[in-house]
Structures are given as structure tokens and as C-alpha cells.
Short mmCIF file of C-alpha atoms in Angstrom, two decimals:
data_model
loop_
_atom_site.label_atom_id
_atom_site.label_comp_id
_atom_site.label_asym_id
_atom_site.label_seq_id
_atom_site.Cartn_x
_atom_site.Cartn_y
_atom_site.Cartn_z
CA SER A 216 4.85 46.63 21.02
CA VAL A 217 1.90 44.47 22.07
CA HIS A 218 1.91 41.34 24.24
CA LEU A 219 -0.43 38.81 22.61
CA GLU A 220 -0.36 36.44 25.59
CA PRO A 221 0.25 38.57 28.69
CA ASP A 222 -1.20 35.84 30.94
CA GLN A 223 0.86 32.95 29.55
CA SER A 224 3.00 31.31 32.23
CA VAL A 225 6.73 31.45 31.48
CA ARG A 226 7.61 29.29 34.46
CA VAL A 227 9.75 26.29 33.63
CA PRO A 228 7.68 23.22 34.62
CA ASP A 229 9.01 20.76 37.16
CA GLY A 230 11.43 18.25 35.72
CA TRP A 231 12.81 20.52 32.99
CA ARG A 232 16.39 21.79 33.38
CA HIS A 233 17.88 24.89 31.77
CA VAL A 234 20.91 24.05 29.64
CA GLU A 235 22.02 27.12 27.69
CA ARG A 236 21.05 30.24 25.81
CA VAL A 237 20.50 29.24 22.19
CA ASP A 238 23.13 30.50 19.76
CA GLY A 239 21.77 33.28 17.52
CA SER A 240 22.56 31.30 14.37
CA GLU A 241 20.47 28.28 15.41
CA ASP A 242 17.15 27.79 13.65
CA VAL A 243 13.84 28.04 15.45
CA ILE A 244 10.36 27.36 14.05
CA LEU A 245 7.64 29.86 14.92
CA THR A 246 3.94 29.12 14.48
CA PHE A 247 1.72 32.11 13.77
CA ALA A 248 -1.99 31.59 14.49
CA LEU A 249 -3.48 34.05 12.00
CA LYS A 250 -6.73 35.80 12.80
CA GLN A 251 -9.63 33.88 11.26
CA GLN A 252 -12.75 35.31 9.66
CA ARG A 253 -16.40 34.58 10.44
CA VAL A 254 -15.76 32.65 13.66
CA ASP A 255 -19.25 33.55 14.92
CA LYS A 256 -20.73 32.06 11.77
CA LEU A 257 -18.66 28.90 12.30
CA LYS A 258 -19.99 28.66 15.86
CA ASN A 259 -23.60 28.99 14.67
CA LEU A 260 -22.96 26.41 11.99
CA VAL A 261 -21.52 23.92 14.52
CA ASP A 262 -24.50 24.50 16.82
CA GLN A 263 -26.78 23.58 13.90
CA VAL A 264 -24.90 20.58 12.47
CA SER A 265 -24.42 19.05 15.95
CA ASP A 266 -27.96 19.49 17.23
CA PRO A 267 -30.17 16.48 16.43
CA ARG A 268 -33.24 18.75 16.53
CA SER A 269 -31.87 20.95 13.74
CA GLN A 270 -32.64 20.40 10.06
CA GLN A 271 -28.93 20.95 9.42
CA TYR A 272 -27.91 18.05 11.71
CA GLY A 273 -25.06 16.13 10.10
CA HIS A 274 -24.63 18.56 7.18
CA TYR A 275 -20.90 18.87 7.65
CA LEU A 276 -18.38 20.97 5.74
CA SER A 277 -15.54 19.73 3.61
CA LEU A 278 -12.08 21.06 4.41
CA ALA A 279 -12.29 23.31 1.33
CA GLU A 280 -15.62 24.79 2.47
CA LEU A 281 -14.20 25.29 5.95
CA SER A 282 -11.18 27.10 4.48
CA ASP A 283 -13.47 29.44 2.55
CA LEU A 284 -15.37 30.19 5.73
CA VAL A 285 -12.63 30.87 8.26
CA GLY A 286 -9.52 31.51 6.14
CA PRO A 287 -7.77 34.78 7.04
CA SER A 288 -8.44 37.96 5.05
CA GLU A 289 -6.10 39.23 2.34
CA GLU A 290 -5.27 42.11 4.66
CA THR A 291 -4.17 39.72 7.42
CA LEU A 292 -2.10 37.60 5.05
CA GLY A 293 -0.49 40.65 3.46
CA THR A 294 0.29 42.44 6.71
CA VAL A 295 1.85 39.39 8.34
CA ARG A 296 3.85 38.43 5.24
CA ASN A 297 5.21 41.98 4.87
CA TRP A 298 6.19 42.04 8.51
CA LEU A 299 7.99 38.70 8.23
CA GLU A 300 9.74 39.62 5.00
CA LYS A 301 10.90 42.92 6.49
CA HIS A 302 12.70 40.79 9.08
CA GLY A 303 14.20 38.53 6.41
CA ILE A 304 11.84 35.61 7.11
CA TRP A 305 10.85 33.87 3.89
CA ASP A 306 10.94 30.19 4.75
CA CYS A 307 7.28 29.69 5.70
CA LEU A 308 4.66 26.98 5.22
CA THR A 309 0.92 27.38 5.50
CA VAL A 310 -1.97 24.91 5.93
CA LEU A 311 -5.01 24.17 3.75
CA THR A 312 -7.22 26.37 5.93
CA GLY A 313 -4.66 29.18 5.59
CA ASP A 314 -4.92 30.19 9.23
CA PHE A 315 -1.55 28.95 10.47
CA LEU A 316 1.86 29.94 9.21
CA GLN A 317 5.00 28.10 10.28
CA CYS A 318 8.28 29.87 9.62
CA ARG A 319 11.86 28.80 10.11
CA THR A 320 14.39 31.47 10.96
CA GLN A 321 17.52 32.05 13.00
CA ALA A 322 17.03 32.63 16.73
CA ARG A 323 18.55 36.13 16.48
CA ASN A 324 16.01 37.03 13.77
CA ALA A 325 13.14 35.66 15.84
CA GLU A 326 14.27 37.69 18.84
CA LYS A 327 14.24 40.87 16.73
CA LEU A 328 10.83 39.99 15.29
CA LEU A 329 9.35 39.30 18.73
CA PRO A 330 10.80 41.86 21.15
CA GLY A 331 11.25 40.42 24.62
CA ALA A 332 11.77 36.82 23.50
CA GLN A 333 15.04 35.09 24.43
CA PHE A 334 15.53 31.51 23.34
CA HIS A 335 16.98 28.95 25.74
CA ARG A 336 17.41 25.20 25.62
CA TYR A 337 15.81 23.00 28.30
CA VAL A 338 16.04 19.25 28.79
CA LYS A 339 14.03 16.59 30.58
CA GLY A 340 15.46 13.09 30.29
CA ASP A 341 16.02 12.47 26.60
CA LEU A 342 13.76 15.35 25.55
CA SER A 343 15.14 18.71 24.56
CA VAL A 344 13.14 21.85 23.75
CA VAL A 345 13.86 25.46 22.87
CA ARG A 346 11.64 28.03 24.55
CA SER A 347 11.71 31.67 25.59
CA GLY A 348 11.92 32.27 29.33
CA THR A 349 10.56 35.79 28.88
CA PRO A 350 7.32 37.08 27.29
CA TYR A 351 7.33 38.07 23.63
CA SER A 352 5.57 40.94 21.93
CA VAL A 353 4.73 41.95 18.36
CA SER A 354 4.47 45.27 16.57
CA PRO A 355 1.13 47.09 16.98
CA GLN A 356 0.55 46.90 13.21
CA VAL A 357 0.44 43.10 13.15
CA ALA A 358 -1.13 42.49 16.58
CA PRO A 359 -4.73 42.65 15.28
CA HIS A 360 -3.88 39.96 12.71
CA ILE A 361 -2.37 37.28 14.98
CA ASP A 362 -4.00 35.33 17.84
CA PHE A 363 -0.73 34.01 19.28
CA VAL A 364 2.73 32.86 18.29
CA GLY A 365 3.51 29.22 19.06
CA GLY A 366 6.90 27.75 19.89
CA LEU A 367 7.89 30.22 22.59
CA HIS A 368 6.45 29.29 25.96
CA ARG A 369 4.38 26.14 26.34
CA PHE A 370 6.40 23.08 27.30
CA PRO A 371 5.26 19.67 26.06
CA SER A 372 2.80 18.14 28.45
CA HIS A 373 0.54 15.12 28.43
CA ARG A 374 -1.49 12.93 30.69
CA LYS A 375 0.47 10.13 32.18
CA VAL A 376 -1.21 6.88 33.02
CA LEU A 377 -0.92 5.83 36.61
CA ASN A 378 0.56 2.43 37.08
CA SER A 379 2.53 0.10 39.17
CA THR A 380 5.82 -0.78 37.50
CA ALA A 381 5.43 -4.44 38.40
CA ALA A 382 5.17 -6.81 35.46
CA ALA A 383 3.16 -9.98 35.55
CA GLY A 384 5.02 -13.23 36.04
CA PHE B 99 -14.32 -13.09 38.57
CA HIS B 100 -11.41 -11.33 36.85
CA LEU B 101 -7.90 -10.14 37.65
CA GLY B 102 -8.11 -6.75 36.01
CA VAL B 103 -9.67 -4.97 33.05
CA THR B 104 -9.16 -6.59 29.64
CA PRO B 105 -11.13 -6.24 26.38
CA THR B 106 -13.34 -9.16 27.43
CA VAL B 107 -14.21 -7.48 30.73
CA LEU B 108 -14.95 -4.15 29.02
CA ARG B 109 -17.07 -5.73 26.32
CA GLN B 110 -19.03 -7.65 28.94
CA ARG B 111 -19.56 -4.60 31.15
CA TYR B 112 -20.61 -2.34 28.27
CA ASN B 113 -22.79 -5.02 26.65
CA LEU B 114 -20.84 -5.42 23.44
CA SER B 115 -21.58 -8.77 21.83
CA ALA B 116 -19.20 -10.65 19.55
CA SER B 117 -21.05 -9.23 16.57
CA ASP B 118 -20.64 -5.63 17.73
CA ILE B 119 -17.68 -4.86 15.54
CA GLY B 120 -16.98 -2.38 12.76
CA ARG B 121 -18.01 -3.29 9.22
CA HIS B 122 -18.17 -0.10 7.19
CA PRO B 123 -15.17 0.48 4.89
CA ASN B 124 -15.22 4.27 5.41
CA ASN B 125 -15.24 4.15 9.18
CA SER B 126 -12.12 5.13 11.11
CA GLN B 127 -10.82 6.09 14.54
CA GLY B 128 -7.53 7.46 15.83
CA CYS B 129 -5.49 8.45 18.82
CA ALA B 130 -2.78 11.07 19.12
CA GLN B 131 0.53 10.68 20.94
CA PHE B 132 2.90 13.37 22.12
CA LEU B 133 6.36 13.46 23.63
CA GLU B 134 7.86 10.67 21.57
CA GLN B 135 5.45 8.06 22.85
CA TYR B 136 5.44 5.09 20.51
CA PHE B 137 3.66 1.77 20.34
CA HIS B 138 5.15 -1.45 19.01
CA PRO B 139 3.10 -3.38 16.44
CA ALA B 140 4.37 -6.59 18.09
CA ASP B 141 2.87 -5.51 21.44
CA LEU B 142 -0.50 -4.88 19.81
CA SER B 143 -0.37 -8.23 18.12
CA GLU B 144 0.50 -10.01 21.37
CA PHE B 145 -2.18 -8.07 23.26
CA MET B 146 -4.83 -9.16 20.80
CA TYR B 147 -3.56 -12.74 20.92
CA LEU B 148 -3.76 -12.80 24.72
CA PHE B 149 -6.85 -10.72 25.36
CA GLY B 150 -8.69 -10.30 22.06
CA ARG B 151 -10.42 -13.65 21.81
CA GLY B 152 -14.14 -13.83 21.29
CA PHE B 153 -14.55 -10.95 18.87
CA SER B 154 -13.21 -10.05 15.44
CA HIS B 155 -10.62 -7.32 15.51
CA HIS B 156 -7.66 -5.85 13.71
CA SER B 157 -4.22 -6.65 15.07
CA GLU B 158 -2.48 -3.86 13.17
CA VAL B 159 -2.80 -0.11 12.97
CA ASP B 160 -3.75 1.03 9.46
CA HIS B 161 -2.06 4.44 9.35
CA VAL B 162 0.71 5.99 11.36
CA VAL B 163 0.87 9.74 10.75
CA GLY B 164 4.25 11.13 11.76
CA GLU B 165 7.33 9.25 12.73
CA GLN B 166 7.28 6.16 14.89
CA GLY B 167 10.61 6.25 16.71
CA GLY B 168 12.60 3.19 17.65
CA GLY B 169 13.50 2.16 21.17
CA ARG B 170 11.12 1.13 23.89
CA ALA B 171 7.37 1.45 23.57
CA GLY B 172 5.53 3.98 25.74
CA LEU B 173 2.87 2.81 28.17
CA GLU B 174 0.49 5.61 27.18
CA ALA B 175 0.73 4.89 23.46
CA SER B 176 0.37 1.14 23.95
CA LEU B 177 -2.69 1.62 26.19
CA ASP B 178 -4.43 3.94 23.71
CA VAL B 179 -3.93 1.73 20.69
CA GLU B 180 -4.72 -1.55 22.44
CA TYR B 181 -7.99 -0.33 23.96
CA ILE B 182 -9.42 1.85 21.19
CA MET B 183 -9.07 -1.25 19.00
CA SER B 184 -10.78 -3.43 21.62
CA THR B 185 -14.06 -1.52 21.88
CA GLY B 186 -13.79 -0.07 18.37
CA ALA B 187 -13.03 -3.57 17.13
CA ASN B 188 -12.47 -4.21 13.45
CA ILE B 189 -12.37 -0.48 12.69
CA SER B 190 -9.56 1.12 10.71
CA THR B 191 -7.28 2.77 13.28
CA TRP B 192 -4.84 5.64 12.86
CA VAL B 193 -2.11 6.74 15.23
CA PHE B 194 -0.89 10.34 15.12
CA SER B 195 2.62 10.57 16.47
CA ASN B 196 3.54 14.17 17.25
CA PRO B 197 6.88 14.48 18.99
CA GLY B 198 7.44 17.99 17.58
CA ARG B 199 9.99 17.48 14.82
CA HIS B 200 11.93 20.53 15.90
CA GLU B 201 12.92 21.53 19.43
CA SER B 202 10.93 24.75 19.16
CA GLN B 203 7.65 23.16 18.09
CA GLU B 204 4.73 22.44 20.42
CA PRO B 205 3.58 18.84 19.93
CA PHE B 206 -0.08 19.45 20.77
CA LEU B 207 -0.25 22.49 18.49
CA GLN B 208 1.39 20.42 15.74
CA TRP B 209 -1.42 17.87 15.99
CA MET B 210 -4.05 20.60 15.76
CA ILE B 211 -2.34 22.08 12.70
CA LEU B 212 -2.14 18.64 11.11
CA LEU B 213 -5.94 18.33 11.34
CA SER B 214 -6.26 21.62 9.43
CA ASN B 215 -4.01 20.29 6.73
CA MET B 216 -5.50 16.86 6.03
CA SER B 217 -8.70 16.51 4.04
CA SER B 218 -9.12 12.90 5.13
CA VAL B 219 -8.79 12.12 8.84
CA PRO B 220 -10.47 9.61 11.20
CA TRP B 221 -14.00 10.38 12.37
CA VAL B 222 -13.16 9.84 16.04
CA HIS B 223 -10.05 11.08 17.88
CA THR B 224 -9.06 10.29 21.46
CA ILE B 225 -6.40 12.33 23.20
CA SER B 226 -4.94 12.02 26.68
CA TYR B 227 -3.29 15.41 27.00
CA GLY B 228 -3.95 18.32 29.26
CA ASP B 229 -2.54 21.36 31.04
CA ASP B 230 -3.84 23.37 33.95
CA GLU B 231 -6.00 26.20 32.60
CA ASP B 232 -4.18 28.77 34.71
CA THR B 233 -0.82 28.02 33.06
CA LEU B 234 -2.11 28.79 29.55
CA SER B 235 -2.98 32.13 28.01
CA VAL B 236 -6.63 32.86 27.31
CA ALA B 237 -5.68 33.80 23.73
CA PHE B 238 -4.20 30.32 23.19
CA MET B 239 -7.17 28.48 24.70
CA GLN B 240 -9.71 30.56 22.77
CA ARG B 241 -7.94 29.85 19.51
CA ILE B 242 -7.59 26.13 20.21
CA ASN B 243 -11.30 26.15 21.00
CA VAL B 244 -11.94 27.52 17.51
CA GLU B 245 -9.80 24.68 16.15
CA PHE B 246 -12.18 22.26 17.89
CA LEU B 247 -15.08 24.12 16.27
CA LYS B 248 -13.37 23.59 12.92
CA ALA B 249 -13.13 19.85 13.63
CA ALA B 250 -16.78 19.76 14.72
CA SER B 251 -17.89 21.47 11.50
CA ARG B 252 -16.30 18.57 9.58
CA GLY B 253 -18.16 15.90 11.57
CA LEU B 254 -15.20 14.82 13.69
CA THR B 255 -15.66 13.65 17.28
CA ILE B 256 -12.87 14.73 19.61
CA LEU B 257 -12.63 13.09 23.04
CA PHE B 258 -10.25 14.24 25.77
CA ALA B 259 -9.33 12.57 29.05
CA SER B 260 -10.68 14.58 31.99
CA GLY B 261 -7.44 14.23 33.94
CA ASP B 262 -6.25 12.25 36.95
CA ASP B 263 -6.28 14.85 39.72
CA GLY B 264 -9.96 15.03 40.56
CA ALA B 265 -11.03 18.67 40.88
CA GLY B 266 -7.35 19.67 41.15
CA CYS B 267 -6.01 22.28 43.52
CA ARG B 268 -4.17 25.59 43.31
CA GLU B 269 -3.07 27.86 46.13
CA VAL B 270 -4.06 31.39 45.04
CA VAL B 271 -2.67 33.15 48.09
CA LYS B 272 -1.28 31.64 51.26
CA ALA B 273 -3.75 29.14 52.70
CA LYS B 274 -6.44 30.02 50.15
CA ASN B 275 -7.07 27.27 47.66
CA VAL B 276 -9.23 26.88 44.58
CA PHE B 277 -9.94 23.93 42.30
CA ARG B 278 -7.82 23.71 39.17
CA PRO B 279 -9.59 22.94 35.86
CA SER B 280 -7.72 21.37 33.00
CA PHE B 281 -7.65 22.34 29.32
CA PRO B 282 -8.64 21.07 26.69
CA ALA B 283 -10.92 18.97 28.94
CA SER B 284 -12.69 22.24 29.77
CA SER B 285 -13.34 23.22 26.15
CA PRO B 286 -17.08 23.36 25.38
CA TYR B 287 -16.46 21.81 21.94
CA VAL B 288 -14.90 18.51 22.96
CA THR B 289 -16.36 15.52 24.78
CA THR B 290 -14.54 14.88 28.04
CA VAL B 291 -14.25 11.40 29.52
CA GLY B 292 -13.97 10.78 33.26
CA GLY B 293 -13.12 7.58 35.12
CA THR B 294 -14.82 4.85 37.14
CA SER B 295 -13.83 1.63 38.87
CA PHE B 296 -15.75 -1.53 39.63
CA LYS B 297 -17.60 -1.57 42.94
CA ASN B 298 -15.96 -4.96 43.46
CA PRO B 299 -12.54 -4.76 41.78
CA PHE B 300 -12.49 -8.46 40.91
CA GLN B 301 -15.98 -8.82 39.46
CA VAL B 302 -17.88 -7.25 36.58
CA THR B 303 -20.18 -5.31 38.87
CA ARG B 304 -21.69 -1.86 38.70
CA GLU B 305 -19.29 1.07 38.62
CA VAL B 306 -18.44 3.72 41.17
CA THR B 307 -16.40 6.92 40.90
CA ASP B 308 -12.68 6.52 40.44
CA TYR B 309 -11.45 9.10 42.96
CA ILE B 310 -8.84 10.39 40.48
CA SER B 311 -11.45 11.22 37.81
CA GLY B 312 -10.88 14.81 36.65
CA GLY B 313 -13.84 17.14 36.70
CA GLY B 314 -15.07 20.59 37.55
CA PHE B 315 -15.89 23.96 36.03
CA SER B 316 -13.86 26.07 33.60
CA ASN B 317 -12.64 29.49 34.64
CA VAL B 318 -12.27 30.50 30.99
CA PHE B 319 -15.21 29.12 29.03
CA PRO B 320 -18.80 29.98 29.99
CA MET B 321 -21.31 27.18 30.34
CA PRO B 322 -22.58 26.17 26.90
CA GLN B 323 -26.32 26.11 26.32
CA TYR B 324 -26.47 22.34 25.77
CA GLN B 325 -25.53 21.61 29.39
CA VAL B 326 -27.26 24.43 31.28
CA SER B 327 -30.25 22.36 32.35
CA ALA B 328 -28.26 19.31 33.47
CA VAL B 329 -25.65 21.28 35.39
CA SER B 330 -28.18 23.62 37.00
CA LYS B 331 -30.08 20.60 38.22
CA TYR B 332 -26.89 19.19 39.75
CA LEU B 333 -26.02 22.48 41.45
CA GLN B 334 -29.53 23.00 42.77
CA SER B 335 -30.30 19.50 43.93
CA THR B 336 -26.98 18.41 45.42
CA GLU B 337 -27.04 18.81 49.15
CA LYS B 338 -23.33 18.95 49.87
CA LEU B 339 -21.28 20.98 47.41
CA PRO B 340 -17.79 22.40 47.94
CA PRO B 341 -17.75 26.11 48.92
CA GLU B 342 -18.51 28.35 45.93
CA SER B 343 -15.19 30.15 46.33
CA TYR B 344 -13.46 27.00 45.04
CA TYR B 345 -15.00 26.92 41.56
CA ASN B 346 -16.81 28.93 38.89
CA ARG B 347 -20.44 27.80 38.89
CA SER B 348 -21.10 29.46 35.54
CA GLY B 349 -18.21 27.82 33.68
CA ARG B 350 -18.21 24.92 31.22
CA ALA B 351 -18.67 21.84 33.42
CA TYR B 352 -16.93 18.53 32.69
CA PRO B 353 -16.63 15.55 32.23
CA ASP B 354 -19.48 14.65 29.91
CA VAL B 355 -19.25 10.87 30.19
CA ALA B 356 -17.06 8.23 31.84
CA ALA B 357 -15.70 4.71 31.47
CA LEU B 358 -13.60 2.35 33.54
CA SER B 359 -10.21 3.86 34.36
CA ASP B 360 -8.77 1.47 36.90
CA ASN B 361 -6.74 -1.71 36.89
CA TYR B 362 -6.12 -2.30 33.15
CA TRP B 363 -3.85 -4.86 31.54
CA VAL B 364 -1.49 -3.50 28.86
CA VAL B 365 1.15 -5.30 26.81
CA ILE B 366 4.26 -3.18 26.55
CA ASN B 367 7.65 -4.28 25.22
CA ARG B 368 6.19 -7.80 24.93
CA VAL B 369 5.32 -7.95 28.65
CA PRO B 370 1.74 -7.93 29.98
CA VAL B 371 1.57 -5.24 32.67
CA PRO B 372 -1.34 -5.07 35.16
CA TRP B 373 -2.73 -2.23 37.31
CA VAL B 374 -2.57 0.50 34.69
CA SER B 375 -5.02 3.27 35.59
CA GLY B 376 -6.14 6.77 34.69
CA THR B 377 -8.59 8.57 32.42
CA SER B 378 -6.03 7.91 29.69
CA ALA B 379 -7.54 4.41 29.76
CA SER B 380 -11.21 5.38 29.81
CA THR B 381 -10.92 7.79 26.87
CA PRO B 382 -9.92 5.35 24.11
CA VAL B 383 -12.51 2.88 25.45
CA PHE B 384 -15.30 5.42 25.05
CA GLY B 385 -13.84 6.56 21.72
CA GLY B 386 -13.99 3.02 20.34
CA ILE B 387 -17.65 2.77 21.31
CA ILE B 388 -18.46 6.05 19.54
CA ALA B 389 -16.62 4.74 16.47
CA LEU B 390 -18.82 1.61 16.59
CA ILE B 391 -21.95 3.77 16.68
CA ASN B 392 -20.59 5.77 13.73
CA ASP B 393 -20.21 2.44 11.93
CA HIS B 394 -23.89 1.66 12.31
CA ARG B 395 -24.80 5.19 11.22
CA LEU B 396 -22.61 4.95 8.13
CA GLN B 397 -24.17 1.58 7.26
CA LYS B 398 -27.59 3.25 7.36
CA GLY B 399 -26.41 6.14 5.19
CA LEU B 400 -26.52 8.58 8.13
CA PRO B 401 -23.78 11.13 8.84
CA THR B 402 -21.24 10.52 11.58
CA LEU B 403 -21.98 11.76 15.09
CA GLY B 404 -19.54 14.67 14.92
CA PHE B 405 -19.50 16.90 17.99
CA LEU B 406 -21.32 14.69 20.42
CA ASN B 407 -22.35 16.87 23.35
CA PRO B 408 -25.61 18.47 22.11
CA ALA B 409 -26.95 15.00 21.22
CA LEU B 410 -25.56 13.48 24.42
CA TYR B 411 -27.13 16.05 26.75
CA ALA B 412 -30.42 15.83 24.84
CA LEU B 413 -30.50 12.11 25.72
CA LYS B 414 -30.49 13.03 29.46
CA GLY B 415 -28.61 9.86 30.33
CA ASP B 416 -30.50 7.53 28.00
CA GLY B 417 -28.08 4.80 26.85
CA LEU B 418 -25.66 5.38 29.70
CA SER B 419 -25.35 3.73 33.10
CA ASP B 420 -25.52 6.41 35.74
CA VAL B 421 -22.73 6.39 38.34
CA THR B 422 -24.07 7.62 41.65
CA GLU B 423 -21.50 6.62 44.21
CA GLY B 424 -18.20 8.15 45.29
CA CYS B 425 -16.38 11.47 45.21
CA HIS B 426 -13.17 12.65 43.60
CA LEU B 427 -10.17 14.25 45.23
CA SER B 428 -9.29 17.94 45.51
CA CYS B 429 -7.45 20.30 47.86
CA ILE B 430 -6.11 18.83 51.06
CA ASP B 431 -7.02 21.69 53.38
CA ASP B 432 -9.20 22.34 56.44
CA ILE B 433 -12.22 23.38 54.40
CA VAL B 434 -12.76 20.65 51.81
CA LEU B 435 -10.57 17.96 53.42
CA GLY B 436 -9.38 16.57 50.11
CA GLN B 437 -12.86 16.04 48.69
CA GLY B 438 -14.07 17.65 45.48
CA PHE B 439 -17.45 16.89 43.88
CA CYS B 440 -19.46 13.71 44.36
CA ALA B 441 -21.38 11.55 41.94
CA THR B 442 -25.16 11.90 42.09
CA PRO B 443 -28.13 10.55 40.11
CA SER B 444 -28.13 12.11 36.61
CA TRP B 445 -25.21 14.33 35.43
CA ASP B 446 -22.39 15.22 37.85
CA PRO B 447 -18.92 16.80 37.48
CA VAL B 448 -17.14 13.55 38.37
CA THR B 449 -18.51 10.96 35.94
CA GLY B 450 -20.75 13.09 33.69
CA TRP B 451 -23.81 11.19 32.47
CA GLY B 452 -22.15 7.86 33.25
CA THR B 453 -20.71 4.92 31.37
CA PRO B 454 -21.89 3.41 28.08
CA ASN B 455 -24.49 0.71 27.71
CA PHE B 456 -23.76 0.00 24.06
CA PRO B 457 -27.04 -1.44 22.75
CA GLU B 458 -29.07 1.32 24.40
CA LEU B 459 -26.68 4.11 23.41
CA LEU B 460 -26.65 2.81 19.85
CA LYS B 461 -30.44 2.77 19.76
CA ALA B 462 -30.61 6.30 21.16
CA LEU B 463 -28.01 7.71 18.78
CA LEU B 464 -29.55 6.04 15.73
CA ARG B 465 -32.93 7.64 16.37
#
């Protein structure tokens, strides 16, 4: 099998506490970032539409035109769907650009689909997340068709404003 | 004289007159929240009542995408909404609330996916989210970068806070440190906003570097063509730079611009709170100003600004007030002694090209 994100940190960030291994029957949602087409063309197009010196400046795409440009190939869609269905995963949603697939399945199914993954629950204050503490992999047949699988490693993070807690009188 | 940053202070400093407000019906701006951060409409209303005098503005958000939870309001969410609507006054405002509906979802990724699934979204987005580059996989960052390209191709402007840790610091091996860039601030296809403070904290004076202002050079993304000249000039002409072993001179350099990030007033849970700081504050302020410029462009039948950086770097600082004083923080070790990069005339990796001077920036971006 192939590791799509060998350099992704699996360290649990400060403040998060491990609670339990997730029961195999619990649902998880996996996000598959499907390989897009013509990304180089998209880059050239953005360079043109964003450069005030270009004749194409401001000639933006509609979402439908963007979908036609970068949407995944039939081969990618077919290979990934076959792979998911072989593992009994049918409950999937896509987006208008067709390049993300979000699928709901049981944790035990997800662990079979993504060898190496093991789902655990972590909490921080009122927040609770399910993540894998170990790296996942995918079969070599689908690896060329997926950029990464979301919902396994990255913990929620955001910038916090810096402030004094004092309130005005 | 003032006791902290309010909409009036910002509008005075950035030369926004009472008539500098949004007017075009198709204009819009938005901010995204993660981690179950919510704002209260009552706080926004009170904020505008207390601080929003002297200019026309909305006191309500037009669209909330996602669920607004109950309970107490979050400081971050309240700050974003209150200030994007202060500079981007009278402009239709959206709030994207992305807690991650399921425990296994990634809130930031959910927001990105949402953009790919909505044919109508605001023209300007401000986001105060970031992770250290070295904690994320290159595959993830490269793909998110393509998502920013997708947004740029649609004419959307995406602004990210540059972070609150200066150049950052990471110990690679024992006693050997390097600076620590932040993503998505380091993406070449977003506009990154750094932070400043008033030279005199109680007067509307010129601005100096806010020492927390995030900035530096990406270890993942090479320097894009639009900034090569500006960054090369900085690297060649600055006398005192940190040792080269601390950063990647050929990486995407950020921030691109800056705005005040220190000593804000925010109304949260019906209480006015002073001394709120961070680039989370400067980002919605700059975003509102870009939305105002979009408004003028739309009124003239011109397209929106979209991905801003090529136009911004072509201006070479025109329309922005250069910040030339102060340094930001970095590794506390014997070599750099806690100091990262310093502001200089023209572009620098602490405050970018500087802070907005609205009438001049408008003129430059309408040309």
C-alpha cells in the first residue's frame, strides 16, 4: 500500500486528551481529495486573470466553467468509486467541481479501506474529534487518483486573538 | 486622543470618510469561523450602536452559512464580524460557521469544500486560521493551494492572518533553531495580512511593527514571480538579516500587507472588551477595505479585484503607508536573541507593503 501523506504529523497537539478507541460500528466521515485535471492550465489562467497588465485581467470563470476545467477524469472517478464500493462504501456525496468525495462509513470499514489507520476519540474542553493516531495508506491502484484523505490526522486549529480578559467598567 | 482601536479610529487612520461605504447591490464580503466560534447578533448591534456612529453601516449579518450554535459568543467571531463591517461598511456580509458537523471532519477543509459547492459566494473572504507548515503534509498544502487557485479563477479575494508569533521558532535538533512559517499564510495564492500598532498607543499617529506580526519565508512554496523583485530588493538592501540557516530565502515571502492589530475594542456577550490584539484583528479590517474597493469597481462596471497580489506588487507600495520601524519576534536563542525580521522602507517580511491609505489605494486599484 501507498502512504499519501508520509510527512503528515500524527502527534496529538497540546491541549487534546485521548479518550478511547472508537468502536468499530461508529460512523466516520472520510474526505477524498480526488486528483484534478489541467491544474497547470488553471495556474496559467489565474496568472492571466489576476495580472492587471494582461488582456485577460478580470475575465473570471463561473463555477461550471471551473468544474469543466479541473474536474477529475472518468478514470479517476471510476477507479475510486469501484474501490469504495468493493469495501461496501456507498454513502458518498460529491461537490459541484467533482473533485472532493465525502463518504460516511463504519470505523471498521474505514480501517480496512485505509490500512494503518486506527480511529480514536480526543477531547479538548467541550470539543471532541475522531482522528487516527497512526498513518494511513491506500492501495497502489487508487493512489494515483487521490491527493489525500481528510478526516484522519489534522486536528482543528485556528488563530486565537490575544487579549486581556478584563472587561470595561 | 483615544483609548483603543474602534471603527472611528480605523476609519480616521485609513482615511475613510463618512461617504466611503458600500453601495453596490451585488457586492459582498465574508469571514469564516472554525471550532464552534459564534457571534451574537445582539453584540454586533450593540457594537455598532456604541462605536459605529458617523458612517452608514449594517447592524446585521445578511447570511450565516452553517449552524450558529447557542451559548456564549466567541471573541474571535465577534471581532471578525464587528470589524469587517466597520471598514467594509454598508456591504452585505456573510459568516461561514464551520464547526465540522461530524467529529471526524476537518473544519478548515469543510470550508474549502463549501466554496467548491456554492456558485454564489462573497467576493472577499477573511480567515484567521493557520497551522505550522511543518505539521502538515506537503500533499495537503499543495492541494489546498490549488483550492485557492480555484477561488482566484472565480474572482474571489482570500485574505489570511499572518499569525501572532512573528517569524516563529522550531528546534530542529538540540540547540539548533529555525524560523517556523505558517500555512495558509505562506500560500502564494492568498493575500496575507500582518499587524501594526500606533507609534503612540493613545493617538492616531503613524504605525510601527506589532512585534507579534507573523512573517517569513515558506519552506514548501517557491517564491512566486509577482514578488521576486520586491523580496530580492529587501534581501539585498537590508543590512542586518537573521542568519540564512534560519529561513528559506527562495520561498514564498509573507505578509503582503498589514493593518492595525493592537488594542481593539470588541463587544462580546453584551460587554465591551478592550485590549484585543492579533493579526486576527488586522485581517478583517483590510478585507473590509478591499470589499469597499470592489464596490467602486462594480459601480464602474469593472470586475472584482480577485487574487490581489499581482496587482498589489505591481503598485510597489502605491496606495499604502509604508511601515519602516520595528522588528518581530522569533527564536529566543544566543544567535538571534528573539529577533526575527525588521521593517524597512518598501516591502518587508513583517508588515509587507504597509497599511492602507484608502483614497490612494482606491485610485491605484481603479486605474
